CSV table of C-alpha atoms in Angstrom, one decimal:
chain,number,residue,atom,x,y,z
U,75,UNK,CA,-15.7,-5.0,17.1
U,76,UNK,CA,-13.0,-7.3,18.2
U,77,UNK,CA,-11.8,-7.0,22.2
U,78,UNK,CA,-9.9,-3.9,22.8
U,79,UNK,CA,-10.4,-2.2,19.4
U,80,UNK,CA,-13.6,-0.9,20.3
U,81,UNK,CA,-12.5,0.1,24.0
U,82,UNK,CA,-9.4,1.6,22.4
U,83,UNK,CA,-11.2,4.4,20.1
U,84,UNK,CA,-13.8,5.4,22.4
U,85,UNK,CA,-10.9,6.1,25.2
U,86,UNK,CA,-9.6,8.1,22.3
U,87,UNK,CA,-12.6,9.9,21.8
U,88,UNK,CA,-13.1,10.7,25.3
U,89,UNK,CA,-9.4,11.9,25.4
U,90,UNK,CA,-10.6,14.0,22.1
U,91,UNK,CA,-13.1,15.5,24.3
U,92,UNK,CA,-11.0,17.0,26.6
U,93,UNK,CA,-8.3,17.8,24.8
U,94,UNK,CA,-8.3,21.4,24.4
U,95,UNK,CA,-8.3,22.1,28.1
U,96,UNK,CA,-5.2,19.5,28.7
U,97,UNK,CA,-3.4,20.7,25.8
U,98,UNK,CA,-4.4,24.4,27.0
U,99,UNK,CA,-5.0,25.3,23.2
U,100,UNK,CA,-8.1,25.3,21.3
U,101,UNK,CA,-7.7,22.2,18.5
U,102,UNK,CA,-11.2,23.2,17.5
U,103,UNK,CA,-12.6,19.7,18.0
U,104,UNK,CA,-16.6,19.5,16.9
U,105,UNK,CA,-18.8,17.0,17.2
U,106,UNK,CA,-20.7,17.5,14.8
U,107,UNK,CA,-21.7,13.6,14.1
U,108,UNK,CA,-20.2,11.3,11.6
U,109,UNK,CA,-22.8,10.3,9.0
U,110,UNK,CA,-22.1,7.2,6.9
U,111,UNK,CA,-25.1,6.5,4.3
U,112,UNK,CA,-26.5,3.3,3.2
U,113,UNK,CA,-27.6,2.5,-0.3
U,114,UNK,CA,-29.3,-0.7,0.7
U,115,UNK,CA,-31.4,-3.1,2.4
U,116,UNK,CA,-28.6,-5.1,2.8
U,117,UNK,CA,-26.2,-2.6,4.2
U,118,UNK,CA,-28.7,-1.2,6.7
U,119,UNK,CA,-28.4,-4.3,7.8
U,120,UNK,CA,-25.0,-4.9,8.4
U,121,UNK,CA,-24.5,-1.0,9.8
U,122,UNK,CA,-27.7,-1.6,12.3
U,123,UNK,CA,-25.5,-4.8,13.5
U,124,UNK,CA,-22.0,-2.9,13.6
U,125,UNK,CA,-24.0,0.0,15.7
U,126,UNK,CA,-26.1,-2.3,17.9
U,127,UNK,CA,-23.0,-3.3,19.4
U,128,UNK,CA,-21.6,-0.3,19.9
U,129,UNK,CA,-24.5,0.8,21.7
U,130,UNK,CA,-24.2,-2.2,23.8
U,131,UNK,CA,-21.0,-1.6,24.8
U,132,UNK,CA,-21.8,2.2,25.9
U,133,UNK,CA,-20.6,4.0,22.5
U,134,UNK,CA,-23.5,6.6,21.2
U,135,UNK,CA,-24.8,5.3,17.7
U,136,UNK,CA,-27.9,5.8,15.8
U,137,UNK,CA,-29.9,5.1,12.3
U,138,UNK,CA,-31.0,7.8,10.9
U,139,UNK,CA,-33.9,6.9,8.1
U,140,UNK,CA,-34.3,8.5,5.3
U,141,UNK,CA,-37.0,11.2,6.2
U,142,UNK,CA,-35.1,12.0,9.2
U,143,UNK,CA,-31.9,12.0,7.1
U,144,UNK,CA,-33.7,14.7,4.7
U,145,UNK,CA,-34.5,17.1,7.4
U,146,UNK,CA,-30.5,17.0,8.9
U,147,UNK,CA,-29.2,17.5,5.1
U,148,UNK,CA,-31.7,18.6,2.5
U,149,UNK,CA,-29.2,18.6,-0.5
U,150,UNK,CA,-27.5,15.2,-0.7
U,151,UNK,CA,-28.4,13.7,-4.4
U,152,UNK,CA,-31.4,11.8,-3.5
U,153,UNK,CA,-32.7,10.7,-6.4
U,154,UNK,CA,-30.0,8.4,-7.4
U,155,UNK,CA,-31.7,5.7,-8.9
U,156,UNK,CA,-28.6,3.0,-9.3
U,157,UNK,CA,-27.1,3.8,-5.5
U,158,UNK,CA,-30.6,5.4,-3.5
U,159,UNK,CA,-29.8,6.8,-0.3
U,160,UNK,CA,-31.8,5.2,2.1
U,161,UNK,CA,-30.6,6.1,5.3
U,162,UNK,CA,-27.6,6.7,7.3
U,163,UNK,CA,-26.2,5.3,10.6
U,164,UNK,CA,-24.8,8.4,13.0
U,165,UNK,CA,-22.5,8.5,15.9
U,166,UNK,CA,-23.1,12.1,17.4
U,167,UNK,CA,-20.3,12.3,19.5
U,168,UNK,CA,-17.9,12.1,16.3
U,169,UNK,CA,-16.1,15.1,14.5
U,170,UNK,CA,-13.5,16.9,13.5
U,171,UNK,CA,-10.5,18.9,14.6
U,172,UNK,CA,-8.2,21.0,13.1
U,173,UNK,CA,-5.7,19.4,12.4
U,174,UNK,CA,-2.9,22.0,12.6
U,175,UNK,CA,-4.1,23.2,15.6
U,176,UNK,CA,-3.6,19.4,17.1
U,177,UNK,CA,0.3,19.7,16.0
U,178,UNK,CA,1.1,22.7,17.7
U,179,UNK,CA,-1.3,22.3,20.8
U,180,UNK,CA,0.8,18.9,21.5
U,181,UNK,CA,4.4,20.2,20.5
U,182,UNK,CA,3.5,23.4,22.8
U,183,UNK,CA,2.2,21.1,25.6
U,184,UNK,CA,5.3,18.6,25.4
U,185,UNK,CA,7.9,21.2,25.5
U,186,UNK,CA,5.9,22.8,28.6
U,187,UNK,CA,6.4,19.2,30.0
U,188,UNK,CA,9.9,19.0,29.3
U,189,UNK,CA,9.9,17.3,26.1
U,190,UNK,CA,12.7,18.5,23.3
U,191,UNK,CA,11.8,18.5,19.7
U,192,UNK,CA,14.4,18.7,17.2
U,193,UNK,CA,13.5,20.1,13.9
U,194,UNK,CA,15.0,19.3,10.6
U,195,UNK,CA,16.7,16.2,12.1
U,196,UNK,CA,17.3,13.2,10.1
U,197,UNK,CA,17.8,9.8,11.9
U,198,UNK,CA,21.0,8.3,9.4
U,199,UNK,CA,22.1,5.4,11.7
U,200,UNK,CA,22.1,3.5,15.6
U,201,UNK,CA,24.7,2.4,17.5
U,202,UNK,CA,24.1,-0.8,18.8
U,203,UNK,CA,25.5,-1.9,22.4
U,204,UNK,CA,25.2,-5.6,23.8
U,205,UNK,CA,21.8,-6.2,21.3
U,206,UNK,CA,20.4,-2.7,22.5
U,207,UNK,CA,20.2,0.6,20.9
U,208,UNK,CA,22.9,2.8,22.4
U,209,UNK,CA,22.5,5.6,20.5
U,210,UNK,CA,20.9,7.5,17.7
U,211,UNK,CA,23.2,9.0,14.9
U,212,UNK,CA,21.0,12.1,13.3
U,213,UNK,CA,22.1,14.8,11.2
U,214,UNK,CA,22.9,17.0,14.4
U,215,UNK,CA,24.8,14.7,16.2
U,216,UNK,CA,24.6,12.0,18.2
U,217,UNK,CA,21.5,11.5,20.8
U,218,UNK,CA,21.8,9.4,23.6
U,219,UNK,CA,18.7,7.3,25.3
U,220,UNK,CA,17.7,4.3,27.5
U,221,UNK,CA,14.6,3.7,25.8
U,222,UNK,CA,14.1,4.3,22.3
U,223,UNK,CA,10.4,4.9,20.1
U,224,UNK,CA,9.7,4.5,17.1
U,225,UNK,CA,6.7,6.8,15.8
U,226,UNK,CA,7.2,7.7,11.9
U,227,UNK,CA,4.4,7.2,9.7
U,228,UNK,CA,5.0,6.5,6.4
U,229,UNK,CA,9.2,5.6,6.9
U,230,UNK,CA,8.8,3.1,9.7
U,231,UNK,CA,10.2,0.7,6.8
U,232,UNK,CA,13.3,2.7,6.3
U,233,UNK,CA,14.0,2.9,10.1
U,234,UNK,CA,13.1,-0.6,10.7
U,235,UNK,CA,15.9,-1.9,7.7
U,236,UNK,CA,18.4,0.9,9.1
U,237,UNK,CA,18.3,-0.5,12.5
U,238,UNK,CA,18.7,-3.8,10.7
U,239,UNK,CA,16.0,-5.5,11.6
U,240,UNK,CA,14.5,-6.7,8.2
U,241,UNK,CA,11.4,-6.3,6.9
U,242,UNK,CA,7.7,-5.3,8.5
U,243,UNK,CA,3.8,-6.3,7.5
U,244,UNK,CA,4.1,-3.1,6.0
U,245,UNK,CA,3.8,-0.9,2.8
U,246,UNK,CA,4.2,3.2,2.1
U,247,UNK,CA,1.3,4.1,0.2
U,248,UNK,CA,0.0,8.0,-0.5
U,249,UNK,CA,-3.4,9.1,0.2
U,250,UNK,CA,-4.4,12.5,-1.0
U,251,UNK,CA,-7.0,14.7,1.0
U,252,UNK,CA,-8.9,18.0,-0.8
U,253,UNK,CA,-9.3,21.3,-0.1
U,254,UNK,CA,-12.2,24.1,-2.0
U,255,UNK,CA,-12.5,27.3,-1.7
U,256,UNK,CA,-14.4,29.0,0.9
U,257,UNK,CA,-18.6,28.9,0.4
U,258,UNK,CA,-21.1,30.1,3.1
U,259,UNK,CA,-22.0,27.2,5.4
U,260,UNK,CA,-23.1,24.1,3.6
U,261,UNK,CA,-22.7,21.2,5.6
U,262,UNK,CA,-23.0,20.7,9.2
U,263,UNK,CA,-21.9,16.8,9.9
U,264,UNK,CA,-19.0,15.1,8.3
U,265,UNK,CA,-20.5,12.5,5.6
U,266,UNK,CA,-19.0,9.5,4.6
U,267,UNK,CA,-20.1,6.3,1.8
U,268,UNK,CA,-18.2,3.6,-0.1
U,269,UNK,CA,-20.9,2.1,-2.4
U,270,UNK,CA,-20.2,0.7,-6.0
U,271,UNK,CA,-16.2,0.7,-5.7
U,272,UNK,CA,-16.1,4.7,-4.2
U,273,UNK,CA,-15.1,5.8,-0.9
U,274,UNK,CA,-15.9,9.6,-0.3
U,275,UNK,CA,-15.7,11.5,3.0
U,276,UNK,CA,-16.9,15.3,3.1
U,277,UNK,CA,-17.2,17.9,5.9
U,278,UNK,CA,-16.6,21.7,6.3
U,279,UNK,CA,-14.2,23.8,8.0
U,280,UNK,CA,-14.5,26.7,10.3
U,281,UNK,CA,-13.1,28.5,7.2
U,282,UNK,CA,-15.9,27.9,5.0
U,283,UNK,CA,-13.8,25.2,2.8
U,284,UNK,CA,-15.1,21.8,1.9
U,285,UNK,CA,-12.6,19.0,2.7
U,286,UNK,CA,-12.7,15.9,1.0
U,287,UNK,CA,-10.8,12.9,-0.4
U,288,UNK,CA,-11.4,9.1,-1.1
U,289,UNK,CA,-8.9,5.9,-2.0
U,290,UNK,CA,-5.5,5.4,-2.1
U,291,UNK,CA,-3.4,6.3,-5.3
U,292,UNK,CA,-3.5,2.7,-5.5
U,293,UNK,CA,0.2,2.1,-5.8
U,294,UNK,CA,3.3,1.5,-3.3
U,295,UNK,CA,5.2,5.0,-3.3
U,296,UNK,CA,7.2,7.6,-1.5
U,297,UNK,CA,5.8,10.5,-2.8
U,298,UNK,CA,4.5,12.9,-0.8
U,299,UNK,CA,1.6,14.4,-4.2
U,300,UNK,CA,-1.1,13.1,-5.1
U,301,UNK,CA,-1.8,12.0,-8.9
U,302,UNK,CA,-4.6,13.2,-11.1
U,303,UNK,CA,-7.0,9.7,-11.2
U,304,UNK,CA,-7.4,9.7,-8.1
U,305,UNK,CA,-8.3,13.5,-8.3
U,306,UNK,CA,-10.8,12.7,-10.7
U,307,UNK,CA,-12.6,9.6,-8.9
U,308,UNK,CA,-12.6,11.4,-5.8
U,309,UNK,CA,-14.6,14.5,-7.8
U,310,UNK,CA,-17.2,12.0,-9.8
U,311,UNK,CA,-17.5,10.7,-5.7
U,312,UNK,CA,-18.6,14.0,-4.5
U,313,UNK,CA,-20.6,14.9,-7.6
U,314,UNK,CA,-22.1,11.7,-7.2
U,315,UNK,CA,-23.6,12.6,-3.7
U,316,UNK,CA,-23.2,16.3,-3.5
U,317,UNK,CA,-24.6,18.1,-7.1
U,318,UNK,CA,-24.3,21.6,-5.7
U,319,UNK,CA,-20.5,21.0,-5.4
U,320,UNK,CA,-20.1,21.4,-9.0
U,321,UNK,CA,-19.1,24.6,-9.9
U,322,UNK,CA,-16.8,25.1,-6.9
U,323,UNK,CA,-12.7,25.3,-7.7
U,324,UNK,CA,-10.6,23.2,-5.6
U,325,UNK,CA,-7.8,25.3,-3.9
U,326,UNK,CA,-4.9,22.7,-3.1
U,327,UNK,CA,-5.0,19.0,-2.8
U,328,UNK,CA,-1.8,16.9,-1.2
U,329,UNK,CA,-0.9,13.5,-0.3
U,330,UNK,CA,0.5,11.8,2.7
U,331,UNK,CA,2.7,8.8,3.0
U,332,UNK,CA,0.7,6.2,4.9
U,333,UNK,CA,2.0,2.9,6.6
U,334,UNK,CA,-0.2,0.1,5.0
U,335,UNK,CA,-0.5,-2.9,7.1
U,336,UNK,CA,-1.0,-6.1,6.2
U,337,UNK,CA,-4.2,-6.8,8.0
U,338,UNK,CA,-5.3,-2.6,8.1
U,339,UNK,CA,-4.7,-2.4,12.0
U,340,UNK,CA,-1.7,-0.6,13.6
U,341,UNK,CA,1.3,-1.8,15.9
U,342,UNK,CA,1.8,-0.4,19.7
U,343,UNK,CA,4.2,-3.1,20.8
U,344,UNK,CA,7.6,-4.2,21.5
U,345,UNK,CA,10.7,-5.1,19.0
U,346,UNK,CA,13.1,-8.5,19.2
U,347,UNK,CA,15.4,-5.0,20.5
U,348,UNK,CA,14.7,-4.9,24.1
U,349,UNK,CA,14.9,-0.8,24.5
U,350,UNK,CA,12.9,-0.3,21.2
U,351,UNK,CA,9.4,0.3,20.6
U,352,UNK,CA,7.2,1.0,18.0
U,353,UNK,CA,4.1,2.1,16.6
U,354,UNK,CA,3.2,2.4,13.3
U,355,UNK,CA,0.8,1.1,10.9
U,356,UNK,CA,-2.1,3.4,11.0
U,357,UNK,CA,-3.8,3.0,7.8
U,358,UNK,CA,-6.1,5.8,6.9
U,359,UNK,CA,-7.6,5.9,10.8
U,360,UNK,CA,-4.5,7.5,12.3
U,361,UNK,CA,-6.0,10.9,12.9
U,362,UNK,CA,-8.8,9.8,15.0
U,363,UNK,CA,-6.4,7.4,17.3
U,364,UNK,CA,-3.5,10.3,18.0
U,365,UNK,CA,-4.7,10.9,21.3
U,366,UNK,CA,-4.9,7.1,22.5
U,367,UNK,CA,-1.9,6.0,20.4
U,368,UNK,CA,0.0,8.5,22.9
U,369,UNK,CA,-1.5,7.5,25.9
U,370,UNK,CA,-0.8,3.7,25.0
U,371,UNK,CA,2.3,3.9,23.7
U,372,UNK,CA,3.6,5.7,26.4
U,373,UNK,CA,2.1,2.9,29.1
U,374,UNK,CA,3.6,0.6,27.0
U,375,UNK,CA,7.2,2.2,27.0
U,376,UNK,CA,7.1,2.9,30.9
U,377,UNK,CA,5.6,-0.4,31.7
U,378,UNK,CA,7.6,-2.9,29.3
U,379,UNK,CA,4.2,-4.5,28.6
U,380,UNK,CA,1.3,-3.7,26.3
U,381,UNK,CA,-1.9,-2.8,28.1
U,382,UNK,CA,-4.6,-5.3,27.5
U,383,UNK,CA,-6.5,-3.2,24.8
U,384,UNK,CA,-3.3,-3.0,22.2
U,385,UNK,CA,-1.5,-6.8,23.7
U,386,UNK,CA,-3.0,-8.1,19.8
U,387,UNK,CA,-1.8,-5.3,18.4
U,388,UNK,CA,2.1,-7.2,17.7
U,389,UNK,CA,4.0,-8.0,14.8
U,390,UNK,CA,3.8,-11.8,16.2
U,391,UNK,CA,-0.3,-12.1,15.4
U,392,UNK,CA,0.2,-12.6,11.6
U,393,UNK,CA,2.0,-15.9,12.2
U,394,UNK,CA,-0.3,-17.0,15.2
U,395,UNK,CA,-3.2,-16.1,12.9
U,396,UNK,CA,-5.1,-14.0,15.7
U,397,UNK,CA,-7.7,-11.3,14.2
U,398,UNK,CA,-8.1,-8.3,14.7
U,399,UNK,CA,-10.4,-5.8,12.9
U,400,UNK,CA,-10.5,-8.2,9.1
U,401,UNK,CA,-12.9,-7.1,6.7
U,402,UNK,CA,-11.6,-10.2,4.6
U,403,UNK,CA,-9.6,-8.6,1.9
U,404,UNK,CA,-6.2,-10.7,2.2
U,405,UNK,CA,-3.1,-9.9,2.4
U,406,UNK,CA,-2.4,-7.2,0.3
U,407,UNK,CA,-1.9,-3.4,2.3
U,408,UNK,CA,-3.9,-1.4,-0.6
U,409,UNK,CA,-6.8,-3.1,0.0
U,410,UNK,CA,-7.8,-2.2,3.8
U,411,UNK,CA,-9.6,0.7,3.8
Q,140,UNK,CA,0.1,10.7,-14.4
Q,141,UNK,CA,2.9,7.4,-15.0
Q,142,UNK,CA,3.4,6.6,-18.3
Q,143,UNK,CA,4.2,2.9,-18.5
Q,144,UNK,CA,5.5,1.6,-21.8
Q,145,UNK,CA,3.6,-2.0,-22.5
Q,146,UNK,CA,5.4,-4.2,-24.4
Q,147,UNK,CA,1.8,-5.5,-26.1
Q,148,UNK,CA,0.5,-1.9,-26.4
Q,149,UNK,CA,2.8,0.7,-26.2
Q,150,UNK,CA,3.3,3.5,-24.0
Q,151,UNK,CA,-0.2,3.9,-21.9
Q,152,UNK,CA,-1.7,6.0,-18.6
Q,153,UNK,CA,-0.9,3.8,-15.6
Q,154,UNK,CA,-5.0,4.8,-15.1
Q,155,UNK,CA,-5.5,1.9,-17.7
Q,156,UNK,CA,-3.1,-0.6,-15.0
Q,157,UNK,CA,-3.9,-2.4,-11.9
Q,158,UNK,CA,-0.8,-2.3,-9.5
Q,159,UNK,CA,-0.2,-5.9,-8.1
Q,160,UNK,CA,2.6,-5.6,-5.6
Q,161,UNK,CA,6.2,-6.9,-4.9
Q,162,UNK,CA,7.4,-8.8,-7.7
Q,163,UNK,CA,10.2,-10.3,-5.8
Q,164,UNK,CA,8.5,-12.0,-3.3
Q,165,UNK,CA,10.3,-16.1,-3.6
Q,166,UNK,CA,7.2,-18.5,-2.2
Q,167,UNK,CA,9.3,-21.8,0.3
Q,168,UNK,CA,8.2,-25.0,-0.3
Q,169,UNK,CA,5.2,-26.5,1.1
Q,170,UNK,CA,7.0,-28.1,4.1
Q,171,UNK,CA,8.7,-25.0,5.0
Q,172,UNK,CA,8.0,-23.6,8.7
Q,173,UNK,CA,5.2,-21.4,9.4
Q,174,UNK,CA,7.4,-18.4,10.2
Q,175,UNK,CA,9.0,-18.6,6.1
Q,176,UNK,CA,5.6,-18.7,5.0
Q,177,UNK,CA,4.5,-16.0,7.5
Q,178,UNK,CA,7.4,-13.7,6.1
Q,179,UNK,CA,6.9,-14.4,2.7
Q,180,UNK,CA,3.1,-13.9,3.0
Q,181,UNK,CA,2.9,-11.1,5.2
Q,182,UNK,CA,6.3,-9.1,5.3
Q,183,UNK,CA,7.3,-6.6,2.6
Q,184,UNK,CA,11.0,-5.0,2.1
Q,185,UNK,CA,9.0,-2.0,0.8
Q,186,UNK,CA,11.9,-0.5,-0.8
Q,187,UNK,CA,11.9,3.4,-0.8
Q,188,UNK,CA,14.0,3.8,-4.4
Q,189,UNK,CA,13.5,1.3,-7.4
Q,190,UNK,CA,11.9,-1.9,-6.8
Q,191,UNK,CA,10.5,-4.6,-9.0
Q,192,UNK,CA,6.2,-4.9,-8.7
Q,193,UNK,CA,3.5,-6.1,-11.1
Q,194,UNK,CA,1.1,-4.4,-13.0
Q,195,UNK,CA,-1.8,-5.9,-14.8
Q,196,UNK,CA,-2.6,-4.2,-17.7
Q,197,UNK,CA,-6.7,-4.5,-17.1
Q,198,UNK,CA,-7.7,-2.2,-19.4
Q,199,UNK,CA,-5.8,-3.0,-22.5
Q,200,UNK,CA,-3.9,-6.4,-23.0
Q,201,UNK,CA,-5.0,-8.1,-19.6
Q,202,UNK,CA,-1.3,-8.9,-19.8
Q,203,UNK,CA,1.1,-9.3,-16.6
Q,204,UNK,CA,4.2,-6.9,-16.2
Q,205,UNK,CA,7.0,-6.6,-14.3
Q,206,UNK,CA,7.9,-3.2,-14.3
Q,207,UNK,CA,11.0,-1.4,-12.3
Q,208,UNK,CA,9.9,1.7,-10.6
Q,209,UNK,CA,11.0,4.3,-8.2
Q,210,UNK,CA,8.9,4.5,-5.5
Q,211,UNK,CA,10.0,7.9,-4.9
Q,212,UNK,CA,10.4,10.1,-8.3
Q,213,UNK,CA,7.9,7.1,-10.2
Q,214,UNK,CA,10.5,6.8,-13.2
Q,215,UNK,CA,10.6,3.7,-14.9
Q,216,UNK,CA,13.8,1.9,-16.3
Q,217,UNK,CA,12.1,-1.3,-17.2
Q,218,UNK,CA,9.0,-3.1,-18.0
Q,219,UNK,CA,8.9,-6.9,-19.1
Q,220,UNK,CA,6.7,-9.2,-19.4
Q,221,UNK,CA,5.9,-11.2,-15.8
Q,222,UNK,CA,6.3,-14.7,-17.3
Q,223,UNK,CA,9.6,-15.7,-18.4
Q,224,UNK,CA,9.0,-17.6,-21.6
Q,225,UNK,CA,7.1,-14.3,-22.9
Q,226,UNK,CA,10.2,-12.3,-21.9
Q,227,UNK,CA,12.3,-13.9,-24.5
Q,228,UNK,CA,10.0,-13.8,-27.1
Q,229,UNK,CA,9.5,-10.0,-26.5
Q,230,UNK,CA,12.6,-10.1,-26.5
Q,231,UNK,CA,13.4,-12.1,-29.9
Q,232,UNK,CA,11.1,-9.6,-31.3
Q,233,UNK,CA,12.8,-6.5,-31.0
């Protein structure tokens, strides 16, 4: 709700919009609305606030009450007596994509463009030339460049300290996401609550699966697999809002290496290397921001200056203090959900 | 599942542990500039190998620990008590 947040993910879901045709390949994207429940007076509250402004600054939001709620999805647990359901606020224009289809619709549209992509190629060092990058040493050779970007989830660390630049607001931490075997369709929206310490997102793929996860693994690492609590919280999650799930067998489950920030918002911004830029730092919400973390990034690397939506978005606005999407939970990267 | 080996309890899940976070971090003194306490507050070395972080053990002693971790494999070499005075009496105990 801060300046420029909001204006930056509703450019990116109008980017989403069209992204098919300008990619020329079908990334499957559906809005099918993004439903996140409320379990009490006091949430509705705070939701009908977070979604009133929205509105008011042209983004589609809604509450949905509980009657209504119960026609759109008849088989959500209602009769939770410690957490009732009493409602849900929905933004209609929200969705999913498939995500696979995303990767290769932008690699295929980028190489149409001109753009090379190297596979299996490590970055293992830079040669530095009058306090600018010169050159990147990889695993194939050397690569030449004016203007070098940074864009690694998850190892922007081990970049950052091989270009010796120190240390960042950040941490690697894994976050696992689930996959079920194929049912007959289920679920029509993509659900989402965090009530009583649990954090549970649901929807269904054009393949009939049910993808899910929840939390972090809760500790700093590397690893790109998941461990078994967090398997086990994120079931008792979905059990706790979705009964009929029970008897179905999950097919895989995996985990990602995420770049944890120290305040949960990302970096598009320039380095103290003049030719190097970065941006990192996308929590769980990188996904949704792909298309506008392009599109900003890349104004920022032709124009040497951040565009007004992302000019917060620094590694200089922990020391002048400036907010910019806080829920209050201090400095510690686990905690920003 | 990490097994970590408390020196109050014995070897136990990790589910039973709360991670803390860098156990290295060195706080500057009062006076010190806004940009030490910005990096000590705010900037992480988050070491991709074996580090030294805190674990509280909530669910069994409610004891501190320093334990030394890969963040890549999740083996442990050590775990110590976090306060220093408890580490030698561990220690003496052995």
């Amino acid at each position: 709700m801060m300046p420029g947040n909001h204006e930056f993910y509703e450019h990116s879901l109008k980017l989403w919009e069209n992204l098919s045709h300008e990619l020329n390949y079908n990334v499957m994207f559906s809005q099918r609305a993004h439903v996140s429940l409320f379990h009490s007076p006091g949430a509705k509250d705070s939701v009908s606030r977070i979604y009133n402004i929205m509105r008011l600054h042209g983004t589609d939001a809604e509450l949905w009450d509980l009657k209504t709620l119960k026609k759109k999805i008849p088989h959500l647990n209602y009769h939770n007596s410690r957490f009732p359901i009493l409602g849900a606020a929905v933004q209609k224009r929200a969705g999913n994509a498939r995500h696979d289809a995303v990767a290769w619709g932008y690699a295929r549209a980028a190489d149409t463009l001109g753009v090379d992509i190297l596979q299996n190629c490590e970055v293992t060092g830079f040669t530095r030339k009058n306090g600018n990058i010169e050159s990147i040493q990889t695993s194939r050779g050397i690569i030449k460049g004016k203007k070098i970007g940074f864009a690694v989830a998850g190892n922007t660390s081990v970049l950052w300290q091989m270009a010796e630049l120190g240390n960042l607001p950040i941490e690697s931490h894994k976050l696992q996401a689930f996959v079920s075997e194929a049912v007959k369709p289920l679920l029509d929206q993509v659900v989402v609550y965090g009530v009583g310490g649990a954090h549970f997102y649901i929807s269904q793929s054009d393949k009939g699966s049910m993808v899910f996860g929840g939390d972090l693994d809760w500790y700093k690492s590397y690893a790109q697999r998941g461990n078994l609590p967090m398997v086990q919280d994120v079931a008792e999650a979905a059990m706790a809002i979705f009964p009929s799930l029970g008897r179905i067998r999950l097919l895989r489950h995996w985990a990602g290496v995420m770049d944890m920030t120290m305040d949960g918002s990302f970096f598009i911004c320039k380095t103290p290397i003049s030719n190097l830029y970065l941006n990192a730092g996308w929590n769980y919400g990188g996904f949704k921001a792909s298309p506008a973390s392009g599109w900003y990034f890349a104004d920022l690397i032709a124009n040497e200056s951040p565009h007004n939506y992302v000019q917060n978005h620094n590694l200089e606005r922990f020391e002048k203090g400036i907010n910019i999407d806080e829920r209050g939970a201090g400095p510690d990267p686990k905690l920003h959900g | 599942m990490i097994r970590i080996n408390c020196p109050y309890c014995g070897e136990r899940d990790h589910s039973e542990f709360s991670y803390g976070g860098d156990a290295t971090i060195n706080y500057p003194s009062l006076d010190a500039s806004e940009k030490e306490w910005t990096e000590a507050i705010f900037f992480r070395k988050n070491i991709k190998g074996f580090q030294f972080e805190t674990w509280h053990h909530s669910n069994g002693c409610r004891m501190w620990l320093v334990v030394e971790r890969s963040t890549v494999t999740h083996e442990i070499k050590s775990v110590k008590p976090c306060h220093p005075d408890l580490q030698k009496v561990v220690e003496n105990n052995k």
